[in-house]
CSV table of C-alpha atoms in Angstrom, one decimal:
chain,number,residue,atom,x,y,z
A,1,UNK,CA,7.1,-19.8,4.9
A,2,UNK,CA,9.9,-21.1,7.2
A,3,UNK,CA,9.6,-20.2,11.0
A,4,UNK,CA,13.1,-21.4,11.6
A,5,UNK,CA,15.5,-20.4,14.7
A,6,UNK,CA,17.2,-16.8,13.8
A,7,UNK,CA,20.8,-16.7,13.5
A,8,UNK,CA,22.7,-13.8,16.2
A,9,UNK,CA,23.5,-10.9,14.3
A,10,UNK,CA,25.6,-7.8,15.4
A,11,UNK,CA,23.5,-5.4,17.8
A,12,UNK,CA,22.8,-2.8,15.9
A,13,UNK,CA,20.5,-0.5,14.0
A,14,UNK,CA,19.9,-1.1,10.0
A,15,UNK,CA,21.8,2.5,9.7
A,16,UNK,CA,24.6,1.5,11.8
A,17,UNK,CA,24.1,2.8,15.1
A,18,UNK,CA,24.5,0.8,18.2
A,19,UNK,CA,21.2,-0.8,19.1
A,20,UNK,CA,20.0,-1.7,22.9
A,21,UNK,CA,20.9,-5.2,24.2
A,22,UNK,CA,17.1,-6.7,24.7
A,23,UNK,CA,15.8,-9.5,26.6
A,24,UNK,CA,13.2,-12.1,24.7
A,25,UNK,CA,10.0,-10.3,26.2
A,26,UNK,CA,11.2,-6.8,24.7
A,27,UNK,CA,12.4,-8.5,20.9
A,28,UNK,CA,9.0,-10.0,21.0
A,29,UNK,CA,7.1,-7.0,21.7
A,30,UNK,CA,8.4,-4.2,19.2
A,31,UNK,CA,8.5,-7.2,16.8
A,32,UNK,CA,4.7,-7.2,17.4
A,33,UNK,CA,2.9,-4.5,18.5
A,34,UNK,CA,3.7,-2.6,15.6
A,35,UNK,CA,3.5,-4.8,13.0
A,36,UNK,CA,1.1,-5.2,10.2
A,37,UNK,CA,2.3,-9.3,9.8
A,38,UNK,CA,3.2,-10.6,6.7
A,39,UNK,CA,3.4,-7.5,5.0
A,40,UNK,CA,7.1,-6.1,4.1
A,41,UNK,CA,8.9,-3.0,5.9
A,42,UNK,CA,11.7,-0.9,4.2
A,43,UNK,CA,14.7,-3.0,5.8
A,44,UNK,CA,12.8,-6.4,6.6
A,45,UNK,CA,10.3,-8.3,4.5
A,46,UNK,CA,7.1,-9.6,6.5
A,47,UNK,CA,8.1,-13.6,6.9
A,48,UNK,CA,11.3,-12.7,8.5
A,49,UNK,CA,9.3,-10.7,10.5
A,50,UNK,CA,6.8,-13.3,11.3
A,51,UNK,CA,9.4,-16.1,11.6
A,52,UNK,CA,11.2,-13.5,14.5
A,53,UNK,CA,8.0,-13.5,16.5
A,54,UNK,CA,6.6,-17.2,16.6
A,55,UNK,CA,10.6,-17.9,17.6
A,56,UNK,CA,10.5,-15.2,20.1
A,57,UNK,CA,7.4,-16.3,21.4
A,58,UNK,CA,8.1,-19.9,22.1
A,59,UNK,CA,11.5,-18.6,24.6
A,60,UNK,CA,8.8,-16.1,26.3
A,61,UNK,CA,6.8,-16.8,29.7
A,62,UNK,CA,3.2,-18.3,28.3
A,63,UNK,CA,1.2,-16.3,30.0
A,64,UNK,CA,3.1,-13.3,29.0
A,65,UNK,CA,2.3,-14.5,24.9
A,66,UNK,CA,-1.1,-14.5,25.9
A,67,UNK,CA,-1.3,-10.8,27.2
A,68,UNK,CA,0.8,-9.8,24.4
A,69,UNK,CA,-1.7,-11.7,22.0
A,70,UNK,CA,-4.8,-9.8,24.1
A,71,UNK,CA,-3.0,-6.5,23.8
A,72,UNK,CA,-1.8,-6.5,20.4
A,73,UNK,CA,-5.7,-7.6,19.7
A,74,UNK,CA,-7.6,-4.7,21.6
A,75,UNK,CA,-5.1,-2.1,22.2
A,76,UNK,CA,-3.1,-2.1,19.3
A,77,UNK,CA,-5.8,-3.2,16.5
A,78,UNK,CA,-3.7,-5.7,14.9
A,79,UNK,CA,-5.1,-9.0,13.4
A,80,UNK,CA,-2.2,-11.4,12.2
A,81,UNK,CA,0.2,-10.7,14.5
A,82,UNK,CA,-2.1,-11.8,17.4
A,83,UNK,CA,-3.1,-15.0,15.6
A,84,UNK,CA,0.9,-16.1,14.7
A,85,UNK,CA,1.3,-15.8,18.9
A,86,UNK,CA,-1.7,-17.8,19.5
A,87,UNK,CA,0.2,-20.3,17.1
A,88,UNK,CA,3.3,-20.2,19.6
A,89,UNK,CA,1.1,-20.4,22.9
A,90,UNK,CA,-0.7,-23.2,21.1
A,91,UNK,CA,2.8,-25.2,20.6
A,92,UNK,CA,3.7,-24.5,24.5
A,93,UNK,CA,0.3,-25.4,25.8
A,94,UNK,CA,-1.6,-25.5,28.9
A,95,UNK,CA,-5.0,-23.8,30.4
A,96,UNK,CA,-3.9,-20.7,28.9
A,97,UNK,CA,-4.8,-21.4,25.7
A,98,UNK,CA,-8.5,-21.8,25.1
A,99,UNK,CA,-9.7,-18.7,27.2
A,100,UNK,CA,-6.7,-16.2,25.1
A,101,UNK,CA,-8.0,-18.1,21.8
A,102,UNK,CA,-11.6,-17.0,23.1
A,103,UNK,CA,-10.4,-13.4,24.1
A,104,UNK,CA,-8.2,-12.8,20.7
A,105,UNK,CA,-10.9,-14.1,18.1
A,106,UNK,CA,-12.8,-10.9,17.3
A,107,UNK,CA,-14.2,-11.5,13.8
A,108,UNK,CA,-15.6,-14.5,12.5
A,109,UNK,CA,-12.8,-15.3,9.7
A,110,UNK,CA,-10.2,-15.1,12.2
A,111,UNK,CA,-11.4,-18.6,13.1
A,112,UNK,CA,-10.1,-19.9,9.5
A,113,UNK,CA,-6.9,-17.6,9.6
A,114,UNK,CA,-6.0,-19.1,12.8
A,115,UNK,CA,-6.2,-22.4,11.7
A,116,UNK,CA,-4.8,-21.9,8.3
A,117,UNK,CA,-1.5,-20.0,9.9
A,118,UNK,CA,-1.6,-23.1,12.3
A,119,UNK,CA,-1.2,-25.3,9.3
A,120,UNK,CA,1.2,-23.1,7.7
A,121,UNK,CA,3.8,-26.1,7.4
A,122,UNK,CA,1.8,-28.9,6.8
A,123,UNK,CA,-1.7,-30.2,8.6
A,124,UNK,CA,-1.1,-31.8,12.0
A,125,UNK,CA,-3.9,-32.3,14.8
A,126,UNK,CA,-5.7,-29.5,16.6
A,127,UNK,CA,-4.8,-29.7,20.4
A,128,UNK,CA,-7.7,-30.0,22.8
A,129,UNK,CA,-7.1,-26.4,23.8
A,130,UNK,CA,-7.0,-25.1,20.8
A,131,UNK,CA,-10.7,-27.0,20.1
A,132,UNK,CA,-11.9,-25.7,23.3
A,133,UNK,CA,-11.1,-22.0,22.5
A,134,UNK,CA,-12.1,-21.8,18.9
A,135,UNK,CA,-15.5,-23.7,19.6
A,136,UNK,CA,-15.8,-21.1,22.5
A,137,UNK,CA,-15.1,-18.4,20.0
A,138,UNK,CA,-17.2,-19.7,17.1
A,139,UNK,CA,-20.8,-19.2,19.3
A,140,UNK,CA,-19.4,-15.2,19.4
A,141,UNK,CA,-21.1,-14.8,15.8
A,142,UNK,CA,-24.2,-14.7,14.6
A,143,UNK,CA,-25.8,-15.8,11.1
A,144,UNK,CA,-24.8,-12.1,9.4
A,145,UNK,CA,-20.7,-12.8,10.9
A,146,UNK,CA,-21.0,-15.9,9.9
A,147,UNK,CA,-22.0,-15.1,6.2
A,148,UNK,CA,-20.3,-12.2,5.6
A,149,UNK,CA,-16.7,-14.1,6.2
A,150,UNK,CA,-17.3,-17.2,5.0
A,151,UNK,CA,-14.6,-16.7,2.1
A,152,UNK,CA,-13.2,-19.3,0.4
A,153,UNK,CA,-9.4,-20.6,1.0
A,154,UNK,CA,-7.5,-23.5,2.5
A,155,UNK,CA,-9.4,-23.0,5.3
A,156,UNK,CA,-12.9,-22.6,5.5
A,157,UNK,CA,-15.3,-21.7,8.5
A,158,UNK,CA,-17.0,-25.1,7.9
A,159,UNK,CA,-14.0,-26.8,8.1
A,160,UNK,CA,-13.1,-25.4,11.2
A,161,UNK,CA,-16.6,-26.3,12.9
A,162,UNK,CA,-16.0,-29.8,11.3
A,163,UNK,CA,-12.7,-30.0,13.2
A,164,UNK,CA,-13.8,-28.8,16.3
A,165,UNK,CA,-17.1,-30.1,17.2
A,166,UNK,CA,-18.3,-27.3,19.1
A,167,UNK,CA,-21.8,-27.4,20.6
A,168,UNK,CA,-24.1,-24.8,20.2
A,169,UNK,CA,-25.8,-22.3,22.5
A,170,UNK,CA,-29.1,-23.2,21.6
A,171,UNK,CA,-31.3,-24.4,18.8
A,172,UNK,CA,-31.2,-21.4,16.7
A,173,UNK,CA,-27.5,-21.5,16.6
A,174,UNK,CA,-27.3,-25.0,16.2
A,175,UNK,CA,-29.5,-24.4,13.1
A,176,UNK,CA,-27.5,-22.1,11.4
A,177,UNK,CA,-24.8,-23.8,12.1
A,178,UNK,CA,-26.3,-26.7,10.1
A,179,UNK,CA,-26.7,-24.0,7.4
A,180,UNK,CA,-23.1,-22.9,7.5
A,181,UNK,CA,-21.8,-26.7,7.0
A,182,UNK,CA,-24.4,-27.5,4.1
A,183,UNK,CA,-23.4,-24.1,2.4
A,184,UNK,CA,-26.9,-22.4,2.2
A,185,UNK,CA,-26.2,-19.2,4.7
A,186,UNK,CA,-28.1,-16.2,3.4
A,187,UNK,CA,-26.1,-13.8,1.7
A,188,UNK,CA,-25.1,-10.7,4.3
A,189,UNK,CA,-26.8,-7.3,3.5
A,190,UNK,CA,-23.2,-6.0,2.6
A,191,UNK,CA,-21.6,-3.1,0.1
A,192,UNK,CA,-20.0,-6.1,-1.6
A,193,UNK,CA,-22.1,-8.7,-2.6
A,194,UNK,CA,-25.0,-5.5,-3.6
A,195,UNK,CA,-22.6,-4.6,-6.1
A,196,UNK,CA,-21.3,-7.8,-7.3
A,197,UNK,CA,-24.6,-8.3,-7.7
A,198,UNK,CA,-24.9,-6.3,-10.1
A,199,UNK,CA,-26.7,-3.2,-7.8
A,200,UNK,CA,-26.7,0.7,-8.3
A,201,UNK,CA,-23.6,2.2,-6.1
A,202,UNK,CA,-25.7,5.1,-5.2
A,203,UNK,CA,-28.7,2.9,-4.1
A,204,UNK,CA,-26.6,0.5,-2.6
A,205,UNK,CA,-24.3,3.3,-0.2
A,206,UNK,CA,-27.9,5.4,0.1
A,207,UNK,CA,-29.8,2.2,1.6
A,208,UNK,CA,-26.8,1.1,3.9
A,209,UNK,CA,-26.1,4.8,4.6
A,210,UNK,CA,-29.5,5.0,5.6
A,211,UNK,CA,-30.4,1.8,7.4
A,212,UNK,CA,-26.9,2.3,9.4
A,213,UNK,CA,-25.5,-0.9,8.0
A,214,UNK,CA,-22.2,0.3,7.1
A,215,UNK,CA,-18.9,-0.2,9.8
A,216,UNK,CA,-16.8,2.8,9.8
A,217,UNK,CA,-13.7,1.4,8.4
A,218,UNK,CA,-16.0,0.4,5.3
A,219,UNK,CA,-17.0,4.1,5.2
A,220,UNK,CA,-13.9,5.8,5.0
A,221,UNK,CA,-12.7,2.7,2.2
A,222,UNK,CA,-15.5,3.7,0.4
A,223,UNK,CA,-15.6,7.5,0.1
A,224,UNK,CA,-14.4,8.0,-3.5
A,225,UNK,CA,-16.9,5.0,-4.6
A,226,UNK,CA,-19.6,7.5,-3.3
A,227,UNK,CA,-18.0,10.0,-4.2
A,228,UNK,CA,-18.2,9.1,-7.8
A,229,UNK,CA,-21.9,7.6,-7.7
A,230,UNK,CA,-23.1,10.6,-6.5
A,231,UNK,CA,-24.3,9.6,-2.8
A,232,UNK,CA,-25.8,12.7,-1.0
A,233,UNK,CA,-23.2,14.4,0.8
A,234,UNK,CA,-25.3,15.4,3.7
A,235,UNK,CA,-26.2,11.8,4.3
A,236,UNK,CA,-21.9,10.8,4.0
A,237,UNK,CA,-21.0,13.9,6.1
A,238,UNK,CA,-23.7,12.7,9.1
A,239,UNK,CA,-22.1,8.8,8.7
A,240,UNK,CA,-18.7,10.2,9.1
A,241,UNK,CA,-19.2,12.5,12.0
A,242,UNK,CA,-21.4,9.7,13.8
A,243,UNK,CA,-18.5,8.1,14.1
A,244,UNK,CA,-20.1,5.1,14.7
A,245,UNK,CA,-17.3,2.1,15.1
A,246,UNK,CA,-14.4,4.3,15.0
A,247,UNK,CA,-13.1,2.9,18.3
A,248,UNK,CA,-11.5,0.4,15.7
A,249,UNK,CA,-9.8,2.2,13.4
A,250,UNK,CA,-6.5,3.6,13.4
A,251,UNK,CA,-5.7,7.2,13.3
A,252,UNK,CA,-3.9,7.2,9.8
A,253,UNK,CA,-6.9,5.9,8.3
A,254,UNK,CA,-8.5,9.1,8.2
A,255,UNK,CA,-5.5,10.5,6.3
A,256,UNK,CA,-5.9,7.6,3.6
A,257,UNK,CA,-9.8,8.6,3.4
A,258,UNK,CA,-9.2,12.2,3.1
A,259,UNK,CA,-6.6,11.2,-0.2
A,260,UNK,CA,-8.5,9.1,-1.6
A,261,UNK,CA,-11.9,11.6,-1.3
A,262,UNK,CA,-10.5,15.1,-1.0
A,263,UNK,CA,-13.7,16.6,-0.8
A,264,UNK,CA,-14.8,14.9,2.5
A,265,UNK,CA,-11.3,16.2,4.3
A,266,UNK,CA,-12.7,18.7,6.3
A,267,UNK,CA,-15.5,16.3,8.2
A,268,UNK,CA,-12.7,13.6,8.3
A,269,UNK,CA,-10.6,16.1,10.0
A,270,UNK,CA,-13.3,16.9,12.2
A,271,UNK,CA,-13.5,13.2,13.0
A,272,UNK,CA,-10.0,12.7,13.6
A,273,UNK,CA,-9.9,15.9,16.0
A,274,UNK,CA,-12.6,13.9,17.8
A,275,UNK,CA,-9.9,11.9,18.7
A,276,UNK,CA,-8.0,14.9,20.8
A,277,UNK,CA,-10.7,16.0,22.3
A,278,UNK,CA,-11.9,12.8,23.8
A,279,UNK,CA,-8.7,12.4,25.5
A,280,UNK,CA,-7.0,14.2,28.6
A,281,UNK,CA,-4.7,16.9,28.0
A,282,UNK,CA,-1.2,16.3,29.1
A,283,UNK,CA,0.1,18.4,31.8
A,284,UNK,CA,3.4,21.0,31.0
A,285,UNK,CA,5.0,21.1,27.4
A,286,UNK,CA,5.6,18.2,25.3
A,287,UNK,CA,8.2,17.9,22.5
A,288,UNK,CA,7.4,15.8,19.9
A,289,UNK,CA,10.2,14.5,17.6
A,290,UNK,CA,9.0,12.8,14.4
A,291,UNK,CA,11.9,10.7,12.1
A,292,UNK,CA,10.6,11.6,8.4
A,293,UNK,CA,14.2,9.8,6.9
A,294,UNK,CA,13.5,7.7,4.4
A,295,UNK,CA,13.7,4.5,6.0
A,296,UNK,CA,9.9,6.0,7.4
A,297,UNK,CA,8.6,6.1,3.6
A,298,UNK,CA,8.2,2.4,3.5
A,299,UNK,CA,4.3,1.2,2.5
A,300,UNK,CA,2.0,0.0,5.8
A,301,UNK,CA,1.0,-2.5,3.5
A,302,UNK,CA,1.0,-3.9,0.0
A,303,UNK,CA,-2.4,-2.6,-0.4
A,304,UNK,CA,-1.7,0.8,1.3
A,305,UNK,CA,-0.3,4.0,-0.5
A,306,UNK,CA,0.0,5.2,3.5
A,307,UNK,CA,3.9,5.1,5.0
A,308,UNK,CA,4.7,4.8,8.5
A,309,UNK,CA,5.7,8.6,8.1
A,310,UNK,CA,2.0,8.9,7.4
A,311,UNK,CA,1.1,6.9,10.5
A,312,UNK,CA,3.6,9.1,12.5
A,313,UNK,CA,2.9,12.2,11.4
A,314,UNK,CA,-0.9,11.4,12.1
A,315,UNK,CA,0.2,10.1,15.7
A,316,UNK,CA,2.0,12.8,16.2
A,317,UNK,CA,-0.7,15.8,15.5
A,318,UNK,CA,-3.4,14.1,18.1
A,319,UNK,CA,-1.3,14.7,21.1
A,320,UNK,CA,-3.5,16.8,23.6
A,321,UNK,CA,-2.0,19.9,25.4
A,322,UNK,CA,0.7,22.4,25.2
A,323,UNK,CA,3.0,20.8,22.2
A,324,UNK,CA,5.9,21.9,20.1
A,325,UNK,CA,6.5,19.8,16.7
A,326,UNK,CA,10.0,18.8,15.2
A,327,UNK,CA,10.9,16.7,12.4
A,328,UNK,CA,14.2,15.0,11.9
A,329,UNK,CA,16.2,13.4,9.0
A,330,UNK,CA,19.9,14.9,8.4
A,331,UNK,CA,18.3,18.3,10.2
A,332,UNK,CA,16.1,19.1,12.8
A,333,UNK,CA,13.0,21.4,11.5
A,334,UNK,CA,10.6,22.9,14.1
A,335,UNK,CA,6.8,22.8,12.1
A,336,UNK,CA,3.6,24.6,13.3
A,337,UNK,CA,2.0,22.0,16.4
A,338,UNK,CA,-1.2,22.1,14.1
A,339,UNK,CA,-4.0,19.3,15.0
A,340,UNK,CA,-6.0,16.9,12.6
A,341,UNK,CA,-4.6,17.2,9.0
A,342,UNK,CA,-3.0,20.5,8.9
A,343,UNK,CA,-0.7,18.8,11.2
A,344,UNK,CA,-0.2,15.9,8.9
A,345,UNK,CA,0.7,18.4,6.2
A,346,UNK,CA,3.2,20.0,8.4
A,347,UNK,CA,5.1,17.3,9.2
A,348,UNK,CA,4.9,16.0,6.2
A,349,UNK,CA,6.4,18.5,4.3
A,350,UNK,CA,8.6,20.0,6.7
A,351,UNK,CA,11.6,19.0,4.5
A,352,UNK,CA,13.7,16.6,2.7
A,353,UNK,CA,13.8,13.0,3.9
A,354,UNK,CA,17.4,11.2,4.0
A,355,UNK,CA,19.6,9.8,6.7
A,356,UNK,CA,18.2,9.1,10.7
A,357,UNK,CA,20.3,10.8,12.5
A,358,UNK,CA,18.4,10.7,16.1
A,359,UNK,CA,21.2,11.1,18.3
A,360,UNK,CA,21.9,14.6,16.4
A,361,UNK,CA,18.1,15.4,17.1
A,362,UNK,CA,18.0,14.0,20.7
A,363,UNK,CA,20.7,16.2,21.7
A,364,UNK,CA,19.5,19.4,19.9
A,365,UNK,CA,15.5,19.0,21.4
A,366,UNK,CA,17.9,18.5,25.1
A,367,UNK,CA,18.8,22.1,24.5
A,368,UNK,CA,15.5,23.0,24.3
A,369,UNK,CA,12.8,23.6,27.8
A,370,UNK,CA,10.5,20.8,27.9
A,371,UNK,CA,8.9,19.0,30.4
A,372,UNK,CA,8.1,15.6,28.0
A,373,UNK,CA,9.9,14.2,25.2
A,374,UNK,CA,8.0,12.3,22.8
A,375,UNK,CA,10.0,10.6,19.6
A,376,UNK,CA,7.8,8.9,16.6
A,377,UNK,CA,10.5,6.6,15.0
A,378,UNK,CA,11.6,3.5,13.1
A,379,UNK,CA,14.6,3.6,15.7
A,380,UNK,CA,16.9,3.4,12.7
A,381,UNK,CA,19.5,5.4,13.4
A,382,UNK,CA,23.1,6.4,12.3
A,383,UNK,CA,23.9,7.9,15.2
A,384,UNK,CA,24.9,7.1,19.2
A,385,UNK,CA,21.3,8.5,20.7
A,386,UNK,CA,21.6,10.0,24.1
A,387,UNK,CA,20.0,10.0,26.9
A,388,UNK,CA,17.3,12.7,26.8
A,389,UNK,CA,17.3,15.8,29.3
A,390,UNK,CA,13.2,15.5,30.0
A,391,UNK,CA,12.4,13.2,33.0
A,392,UNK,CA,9.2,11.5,30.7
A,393,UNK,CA,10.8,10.5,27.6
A,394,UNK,CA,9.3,8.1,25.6
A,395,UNK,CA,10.4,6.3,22.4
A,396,UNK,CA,7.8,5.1,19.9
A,397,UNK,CA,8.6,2.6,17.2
A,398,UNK,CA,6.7,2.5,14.6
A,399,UNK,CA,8.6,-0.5,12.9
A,400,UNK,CA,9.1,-4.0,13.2
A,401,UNK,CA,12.9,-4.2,13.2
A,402,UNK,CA,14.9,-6.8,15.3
A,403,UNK,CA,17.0,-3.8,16.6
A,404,UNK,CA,16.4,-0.6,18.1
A,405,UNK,CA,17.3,2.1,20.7
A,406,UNK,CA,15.6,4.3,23.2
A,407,UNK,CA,15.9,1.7,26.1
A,408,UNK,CA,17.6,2.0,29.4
A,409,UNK,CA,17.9,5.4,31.3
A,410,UNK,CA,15.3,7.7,31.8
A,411,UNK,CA,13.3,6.7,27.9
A,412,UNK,CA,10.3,4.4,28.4
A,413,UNK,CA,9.7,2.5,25.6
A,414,UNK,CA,6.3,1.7,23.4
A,415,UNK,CA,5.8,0.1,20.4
A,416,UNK,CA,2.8,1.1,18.0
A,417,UNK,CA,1.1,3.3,15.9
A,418,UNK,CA,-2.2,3.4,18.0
A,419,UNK,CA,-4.0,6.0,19.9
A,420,UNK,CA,-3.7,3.7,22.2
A,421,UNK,CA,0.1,4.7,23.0
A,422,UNK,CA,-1.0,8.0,24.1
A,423,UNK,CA,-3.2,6.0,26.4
A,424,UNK,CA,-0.6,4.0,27.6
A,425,UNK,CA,1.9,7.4,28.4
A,426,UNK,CA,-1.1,9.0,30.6
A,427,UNK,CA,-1.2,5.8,32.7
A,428,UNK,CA,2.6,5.3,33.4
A,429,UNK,CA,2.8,9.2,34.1
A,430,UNK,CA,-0.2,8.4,36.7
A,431,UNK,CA,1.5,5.7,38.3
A,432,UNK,CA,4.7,7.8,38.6
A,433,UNK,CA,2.8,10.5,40.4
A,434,UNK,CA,0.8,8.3,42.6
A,435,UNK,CA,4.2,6.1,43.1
């Protein structure tokens, strides 16, 4: 891939509506913190997207990149995207970049990504920085992380130990280590190598089930394999309600489960219903405006039959408290504010997807008594949008697009698709009352 400079293009949205005027920080950050990297959106394909942010990131404050990196990392639940402005902050330098190398690395095989994006034009020399903080990063994992993402590709972990010389905490690392370079690690106790191994699926998910050896994200991937092997579905209903390791996965990823396994949608809404409960509920009525155009019905990922509709919709029916639901395409549709999946549903069929036109929406929900305005959207628009009525008004892109709107005024401004945003809208509110 190229990561060369962007050209300036016209400020406004793909549909034609004028876009907000941004400074480097702000393009950086919707470019990123909703962005599954690499992969394609319904206007932009994923290397111009990941060309936009290492460019961004080199003309932003360093120590900004890094909290963006952090963020993106542990709020937001992204992997690549992280990794691409490590590759930036690597390229600036200074102390900043060992300890946000450190902080960022959460899995084991993000040590080879890193690395291999890092070479992505052609192999150069690893910075002293960059040694530091990946050989501060590889002690984080243990002989079962180690294993387990030890894939093969350009990059391997070995490699990566090889390059860094990083010393070990103590002799039991050191000897695993010394396992991991000679190619002798222990194959991981995992779903994967059982099967490719030639083990029974219903043995395999029982055992794992059983012993507690399976993430969560692995559980709700895996629900139609058990599903179809006959796992006891006492023993998948108690996994999925355990909810063991769900602090790390999305909200829409119940939604893909509950499609893929239909019988195990009414734990999986339980699950996601967790999710309301364990947060405050927001004071006075909340609008929420969700964009179902068809700009929103592009894939999350290749791999993915979810949309970012899907990821809205699900966003949208978590929100604690007193809430009325609209959709908006061509027309603005009030739906039932039902939670979990029923809300899903709602929005989801709510009606016909076509045209953004926000402004027209915007204008209509400013008719309308609310206290807080809460919009799920690409930020596509066709349309002028104007300035919402509602003294907490927030804007939520969902997309990676260069251009967008919902700046300025009275509308704050968040990019994602994580719970997290909600998070992010009961701390800004505190900090206006306490203000």
């Amino acid at each position: 891939m190229r990561l060369n400079i962007f050209q300036k293009r016209p400020r406004i949205t793909h549909e034609g509506a004028p876009a907000a005027i941004l400074s480097a920080e702000q393009r950086l950050r919707r470019s990123v913190l909703s962005c599954l990297l690499w992969e394609g959106e319904f206007y932009e394909d994923g290397e111009s997207i990941a060309e936009r942010i290492y460019t961004l990131a080199l003309e932003v404050e360093p120590q900004i990149v890094a909290a963006m990196a952090i963020e993106a990392r542990e709020q937001m639940k992204l992997r690549h995207a992280p990794l691409i402005l490590l590759c930036a902050l690597i390229k600036t330098g200074g102390p900043l970049v060992a300890p946000a190398i450190e902080r960022v690395i959460q899995r084991a095989d993000e040590l080879s990504e890193l690395v291999a994006i890092y070479w992505r034009d052609g192999k150069k020399p690893l910075s002293k920085q960059m040694k530091l903080g990946l050989s501060r990063a590889f002690t984080k994992f243990d002989a079962y992380a180690l294993a387990k993402y030890d894939r093969a590709g350009p990059v391997r972990l070995r490699d990566v130990l090889f390059l860094i010389h990083a010393k070990p905490k103590d002799e039991i690392q050191a000897d695993l280590w010394k396992h991991l370079a000679a190619g002798t690690l222990s194959s991981p106790d995992t779903w994967e190598v059982a099967l490719s191994g030639g083990a029974d699926k219903a043995e395999t998910f029982t055992r794992l089930l059983t012993e507690r050896k399976l993430g969560y994200l692995a559980l709700l991937r895996n629900l139609r394999n058990m599903d179809q092997a006959g796992v006891d579905e006492e023993l998948v209903k108690a996994a999925i309600l355990a909810r063991k390791g769900a602090e790390r996965v999305l909200p829409f990823r119940y939604v893909a489960a509950a499609r893929a396994a239909p019988r195990f949608e009414p734990w999986l809404d339980q699950a996601l219903s967790e999710t309301i409960l364990e947060q405050p509920v927001f004071a006075g009525r909340t609008i929420v405006l969700v964009d179902v155009s068809g700009s929103m019905g592009g894939r999350l990922s290749a791999k993915s039959d979810l949309t970012r509709m899907d990821a809205a919709a699900t966003l949208a029916a978590i929100i604690p408290g007193e809430v009325r639901v609209f959709t908006f395409s061509n027309s603005v549709v009030e739906v039932p504010p039902r939670r979990g999946m029923a809300g899903v549903d709602a929005i989801l069929r709510s009606q016909s997807y076509a045209g953004t036109e926000l402004g027209k929406a915007v204008t209509t929900i400013n008719g309308i008594k609310h206290d807080r305005l809460i919009v799920i959207t690409d930020e596509q628009s066709a349309d002028r949008v104007p300035q919402p009525v509602a003294k907490q008004a927030y804007m939520i892109n969902v997309a990676s697009y260069r251009n967008g709107v919902g700046y300025g005024g009275t509308w704050t401004h968040i990019d994602g698709f994580s719970e997290n945003v909600l998070s992010y809208i009961r701390e800004q509110e505190q900090l206006v009352k306490g203000a």
